């Protein structure tokens, strides 16, 4: 069943949101002020920042998320321009929501203890209910389809939009986590928490000084001995086989792909890169309008620029808060309001 269509988003987990936003803006991404949900931790209490805070680099059909964990005392390093969004919850529902938010924050905090970098990969699902049934039949664990409503910013003001998502589990790990982090599916349209400015959603598309227009690839690095098992796992998640791609294995989606690479072959894919604790998402790729112009922009910003073995430009992980960012020329048929695949 072809219920997975592309990459919905990747999530870059960072320690200091303000510093990370400065770095992303230097990389040429446009970011809105970060959003921090606030809520009382007990009935009758005062709302306070709690759980996580995030912002996003939006593209017409997907996005890159920057996310951080709020400190246990509810303070942390919250940027001065942060948007505080109060979650209004009936008293009888509050304990359950507090527990859910704590669980999400604990998962991300555990990821951050491993390393600062990319820990979240969500796939677009055309039929998330059907995908859940398929995963059940194949024995892949998951927490079921969750449906919530979140505010979305549009040109006409804020409105609520339904969010449908599913998180994949691995035996022996906390709910909502696999060894490499958080992997799951999201029903189109994108979750409202992202305030995603898709082409038919009544919102204004962001433009990025680096020319980025689409999220097209995520690279997962694993220990050599684990590659066959991880490949089988993702073949189950995506309901399709991988194909050889030089020294790597690639799962092609309608829009984008995920690439698996053994640690011994990582230097042959991303020259000079060293993997963090494995398994790990070590890179993601964005398509750009004009690769030569993007490279000039990056060099002009004083960033180190390298070249992949396939000829793409990338900024090493050491200069991008723990994840290599690949910039790839968009195919000739790409339109910022097109839903077709970037070649």
Coordinates of C-alpha atoms in Angstrom, one line a residue:
X1 CA 0.0 0.0 0.0
X2 CA 1.5 3.4 -1.1
X3 CA 0.2 5.4 1.9
X4 CA 3.5 7.3 2.5
X5 CA 4.1 10.1 0.0
X6 CA 7.1 12.1 1.2
X7 CA 8.8 13.9 4.0
X8 CA 6.6 15.9 6.3
X9 CA 9.3 17.4 8.4
X10 CA 12.6 16.8 10.2
X11 CA 13.2 18.1 13.7
X12 CA 16.5 19.6 14.9
X13 CA 16.7 19.4 18.7
X14 CA 18.8 22.2 20.2
X15 CA 19.9 23.3 23.6
X16 CA 19.7 27.0 23.2
X17 CA 16.8 28.2 20.9
X18 CA 18.1 31.8 20.5
X19 CA 21.6 30.6 19.4
X20 CA 20.1 28.0 17.1
X21 CA 17.9 30.6 15.5
X22 CA 20.8 32.9 14.9
X23 CA 22.7 30.1 13.3
X24 CA 19.8 29.1 11.0
X25 CA 19.3 32.7 10.0
X26 CA 23.0 33.0 9.1
X27 CA 22.5 29.8 7.1
X28 CA 19.8 31.7 5.1
X29 CA 16.6 30.3 6.6
X30 CA 13.7 32.6 7.5
X31 CA 12.2 31.8 10.9
X32 CA 9.2 33.2 12.7
X33 CA 9.5 33.9 16.5
X34 CA 9.5 30.6 18.4
X35 CA 6.2 29.4 20.0
X36 CA 6.1 28.2 23.6
X37 CA 2.9 26.6 24.9
X38 CA 1.9 27.7 28.4
X39 CA -0.4 25.9 30.8
X40 CA -0.9 25.4 34.5
X41 CA 0.6 22.2 35.9
X42 CA -2.3 21.8 38.3
X43 CA -5.9 23.0 38.5
X44 CA -6.0 26.6 39.7
X45 CA -2.3 27.2 38.9
X46 CA -0.9 30.0 36.8
X47 CA 0.0 29.2 33.1
X48 CA 3.7 28.9 32.6
X49 CA 6.0 27.8 29.7
X50 CA 6.0 24.0 29.8
X51 CA 7.3 21.1 27.7
X52 CA 8.9 22.3 24.5
X53 CA 9.3 25.4 22.3
X54 CA 9.7 25.4 18.6
X55 CA 10.0 27.4 15.4
X56 CA 10.0 26.3 11.7
X57 CA 11.6 27.0 8.3
X58 CA 8.6 26.5 6.1
X59 CA 8.5 25.3 2.5
X60 CA 5.4 24.9 0.3
X61 CA 4.8 21.3 1.3
X62 CA 7.0 20.5 4.3
X63 CA 9.3 22.1 6.8
X64 CA 12.3 21.9 9.1
X65 CA 11.6 22.3 12.8
X66 CA 13.9 23.7 15.5
X67 CA 12.8 22.4 18.9
X68 CA 14.1 22.8 22.4
X69 CA 13.0 21.5 25.9
X70 CA 11.9 23.9 28.5
X71 CA 13.7 23.5 31.8
X72 CA 11.9 21.7 34.6
X73 CA 11.4 24.9 36.5
X74 CA 9.5 26.3 33.6
X75 CA 12.1 28.9 32.7
X76 CA 15.0 27.9 30.5
X77 CA 16.4 30.3 27.9
X78 CA 13.2 31.5 26.3
X79 CA 14.0 34.2 23.6
X80 CA 12.6 37.6 24.3
X81 CA 10.5 37.5 21.1
X82 CA 9.0 34.2 21.9
X83 CA 5.2 33.8 21.4
X84 CA 3.6 32.3 24.5
X85 CA 0.5 30.3 23.5
X86 CA -1.8 29.5 26.4
X87 CA -3.4 26.0 26.2
X88 CA -6.9 26.1 27.7
X89 CA -7.8 22.8 29.2
X90 CA -10.7 21.7 31.4
X91 CA -9.6 20.8 34.9
X92 CA -10.5 17.2 34.5
X93 CA -8.4 16.9 31.3
X94 CA -5.4 18.7 32.7
X95 CA -3.6 15.8 34.4
X96 CA -3.7 13.8 31.2
X97 CA -2.4 16.6 29.0
X98 CA 0.4 17.4 31.6
X99 CA 1.5 13.8 31.5
X100 CA 1.5 13.8 27.7
X101 CA 3.5 17.0 27.5
X102 CA 5.9 15.7 30.1
X103 CA 6.3 12.5 28.1
X104 CA 7.1 14.3 24.9
X105 CA 9.6 16.6 26.6
X106 CA 11.3 13.6 28.4
X107 CA 11.7 11.9 25.0
X108 CA 13.3 15.0 23.5
X109 CA 15.5 15.6 26.6
X110 CA 16.8 12.0 26.2
X111 CA 17.6 12.7 22.6
X112 CA 19.4 15.9 23.5
X113 CA 21.5 14.0 26.1
X114 CA 22.8 11.8 23.3
X115 CA 23.8 14.8 21.2
X116 CA 22.5 18.1 19.8
X117 CA 21.2 17.5 16.3
X118 CA 18.5 15.9 14.2
X119 CA 16.3 13.5 16.1
X120 CA 12.9 13.7 14.5
X121 CA 11.7 12.4 11.1
X122 CA 8.0 12.5 10.2
X123 CA 6.7 11.1 6.9
X124 CA 3.6 12.4 5.0
X125 CA 0.8 9.9 5.0
X126 CA -2.0 10.1 2.5
X127 CA -4.1 7.7 4.6
X128 CA -2.9 7.6 8.2
X129 CA -5.6 5.3 9.4
X130 CA -4.8 2.8 6.7
X131 CA -1.1 3.2 7.5
X132 CA -1.8 2.3 11.1
X133 CA -3.6 -0.8 10.1
X134 CA -0.7 -1.8 7.8
X135 CA 1.9 -1.2 10.5
X136 CA -0.2 -3.4 12.9
X137 CA -0.3 -6.2 10.4
X138 CA 3.4 -6.0 9.9
X139 CA 4.1 -6.0 13.7
X140 CA 5.5 -2.4 13.9
X141 CA 4.7 -0.9 17.2
X142 CA 3.0 2.5 17.4
X143 CA 0.9 4.5 19.8
X144 CA -2.1 4.9 17.5
X145 CA -3.4 7.9 15.6
X146 CA -3.7 11.0 17.7
X147 CA -6.1 13.8 16.8
X148 CA -5.8 17.2 18.4
X149 CA -6.5 20.8 17.4
X150 CA -3.9 23.5 17.4
X151 CA -4.0 27.2 16.3
X152 CA -2.8 28.1 12.8
X153 CA -1.7 31.6 11.8
X154 CA -3.2 32.7 8.5
X155 CA -3.6 36.0 6.6
X156 CA -7.1 36.1 8.0
X157 CA -6.1 35.5 11.6
X158 CA -5.7 32.5 13.8
X159 CA -7.8 29.4 13.2
X160 CA -7.9 25.9 14.6
X161 CA -6.8 23.0 12.4
X162 CA -7.0 19.3 13.1
X163 CA -3.7 17.5 13.6
X164 CA -3.5 13.7 12.9
X165 CA -0.2 11.9 13.6
X166 CA 1.3 8.6 14.6
X167 CA 4.5 7.8 16.4
X168 CA 6.4 4.5 15.8
X169 CA 7.7 2.5 18.8
X170 CA 10.5 0.0 19.3
X171 CA 10.3 -2.8 21.9
X172 CA 12.3 -2.0 25.0
X173 CA 12.2 1.8 24.4
X174 CA 9.8 4.5 25.8
X175 CA 6.6 5.1 23.9
X176 CA 7.1 7.3 20.9
X177 CA 10.8 6.5 20.4
X178 CA 12.9 4.3 18.2
X179 CA 16.7 4.0 18.6
X180 CA 17.5 7.0 16.3
X181 CA 14.9 9.3 17.9
X182 CA 11.3 10.1 17.0
X183 CA 9.9 8.7 13.8
X184 CA 6.3 8.8 12.7
X185 CA 3.6 9.7 10.2
X186 CA 1.5 12.8 9.8
X187 CA -1.7 13.1 7.8
X188 CA -1.9 15.8 5.1
X189 CA -2.4 18.7 5.6
X190 CA 0.5 19.4 8.0
X191 CA -0.1 19.5 11.8
X192 CA -1.4 22.9 12.8
X193 CA 1.2 23.3 15.5
X194 CA 3.6 24.1 12.7
X195 CA 1.4 26.9 11.3
X196 CA 2.5 25.5 8.0
X197 CA 2.0 27.9 5.0
X198 CA 1.1 25.3 2.4
X199 CA 0.0 26.6 -1.0
X200 CA -3.8 26.1 -0.5
X201 CA -4.0 27.0 3.2
X202 CA -4.7 30.8 3.1
X203 CA -1.2 31.6 4.5
X204 CA 1.8 33.5 3.2
X205 CA 4.8 31.4 2.0
X206 CA 8.2 32.2 3.5
X207 CA 11.1 33.0 1.2
X208 CA 14.6 32.1 2.3
X209 CA 17.7 34.1 1.4
X210 CA 19.5 30.8 0.7
X211 CA 17.0 29.9 -2.0
X212 CA 15.6 26.8 -0.2
X213 CA 12.2 25.6 -1.5
X214 CA 11.8 22.0 -0.4
X215 CA 12.9 19.4 2.1
X216 CA 14.0 16.5 -0.1
X217 CA 16.1 14.0 1.9
X218 CA 17.1 12.8 5.3
X219 CA 20.3 10.7 5.9
X220 CA 20.4 8.1 8.7
X221 CA 23.8 6.7 9.7
X222 CA 23.9 3.3 11.5
X223 CA 26.6 0.9 12.6
X224 CA 27.7 -1.4 9.8
X225 CA 26.4 -4.5 11.5
X226 CA 23.0 -2.9 12.1
X227 CA 22.4 -1.8 8.5
X228 CA 20.4 -4.9 7.4
X229 CA 18.1 -4.7 10.4
X230 CA 17.5 -1.0 10.1
X231 CA 16.8 -1.4 6.4
X232 CA 14.2 -4.0 7.1
X233 CA 12.6 -1.8 9.8
X234 CA 12.3 1.2 7.4
X235 CA 11.0 -1.1 4.6
X236 CA 8.2 -2.0 7.0
X237 CA 7.5 1.6 7.9
X238 CA 7.4 2.7 4.3
X239 CA 6.0 -0.4 2.6
X240 CA 8.7 -0.4 -0.1
X241 CA 12.2 -1.8 -0.5
X242 CA 15.4 0.2 -0.6
X243 CA 17.6 0.5 -3.6
X244 CA 21.4 0.7 -3.9
X245 CA 22.7 4.2 -4.1
X246 CA 26.5 4.1 -4.3
X247 CA 27.7 3.2 -0.9
X248 CA 24.3 3.8 0.7
X249 CA 20.7 2.5 0.5
X250 CA 17.8 4.7 -0.5
X251 CA 14.1 4.6 0.0
X252 CA 12.5 6.7 -2.8
X253 CA 9.2 8.4 -1.9
X254 CA 6.9 10.3 -4.2
X255 CA 8.4 13.5 -2.9
X256 CA 11.9 13.0 -1.4
X257 CA 13.8 10.1 0.1
X258 CA 15.5 8.7 3.1
X259 CA 19.0 7.4 2.8
X260 CA 20.7 4.8 5.0
X261 CA 24.5 4.7 5.2
X262 CA 26.8 2.5 7.2
X263 CA 29.2 4.4 9.5
X264 CA 32.2 3.1 7.6
X265 CA 30.9 4.6 4.4
X266 CA 29.8 8.0 5.8
X267 CA 33.1 9.7 4.7
X268 CA 32.4 8.5 1.2
X269 CA 28.9 10.2 1.3
X270 CA 29.7 13.3 3.3
X271 CA 33.5 13.9 3.2
X272 CA 34.9 15.0 6.5
X273 CA 31.8 14.2 8.6
X274 CA 32.0 12.1 11.7
X275 CA 28.9 10.4 13.1
X276 CA 27.6 11.1 16.6
X277 CA 26.4 8.2 18.7
X278 CA 24.6 5.8 16.4
X279 CA 22.1 5.3 15.1
X280 CA 21.7 9.0 14.1
X281 CA 20.2 11.2 11.5
X282 CA 23.3 13.0 10.4
X283 CA 22.1 15.2 7.5
X284 CA 19.1 16.5 5.7
X285 CA 18.9 18.0 2.2
X286 CA 16.9 21.0 0.9
X287 CA 16.4 21.8 -2.8
X288 CA 17.3 25.3 -3.8
X289 CA 16.5 27.5 -6.8
X290 CA 20.1 28.2 -7.8
X291 CA 22.8 26.2 -6.2
X292 CA 25.6 28.5 -7.3
X293 CA 23.8 31.5 -5.7
X294 CA 23.2 29.5 -2.6
X295 CA 26.9 28.6 -2.3
X296 CA 27.8 32.3 -2.8
X297 CA 25.4 33.2 0.0
X298 CA 26.8 30.7 2.4
X299 CA 30.4 31.7 1.7
X300 CA 29.5 35.3 2.1
X301 CA 28.1 34.5 5.5
X302 CA 31.4 33.1 6.5
X303 CA 30.2 29.5 6.7
X304 CA 32.4 26.5 5.8
X305 CA 31.2 24.9 2.6
X306 CA 32.0 21.4 1.4
X307 CA 30.9 19.2 -1.5
X308 CA 29.3 15.7 -1.3
X309 CA 30.5 12.9 -3.5
X310 CA 27.4 13.4 -5.7
X311 CA 28.2 17.1 -6.2
X312 CA 25.8 18.8 -3.8
X313 CA 26.9 21.6 -1.5
X314 CA 26.8 21.1 2.3
X315 CA 27.5 22.9 5.5
X316 CA 29.3 20.5 7.9
X317 CA 27.5 19.5 11.2
X318 CA 30.1 21.3 13.3
X319 CA 29.0 24.6 11.8
X320 CA 25.2 23.8 11.9
X321 CA 24.5 22.8 15.5
X322 CA 25.1 19.1 15.0
X323 CA 23.6 18.2 11.6
X324 CA 25.0 18.5 8.1
X325 CA 22.7 20.6 5.9
X326 CA 22.9 19.7 2.2
X327 CA 21.8 22.1 -0.5
X328 CA 20.8 20.6 -3.9
X329 CA 19.8 22.1 -7.1
X330 CA 16.0 21.8 -7.6
X331 CA 14.9 20.1 -10.8
X332 CA 13.8 22.1 -13.8
X333 CA 10.1 21.3 -13.3
X334 CA 9.9 22.5 -9.7
X335 CA 7.5 25.3 -8.8
X336 CA 7.1 26.7 -5.3
X337 CA 3.4 26.0 -5.5
X338 CA 3.8 22.7 -7.2
X339 CA 3.1 19.3 -5.5
X340 CA 5.3 17.5 -8.0
X341 CA 8.6 15.8 -7.0
X342 CA 11.9 17.6 -7.1
X343 CA 14.2 15.7 -9.4

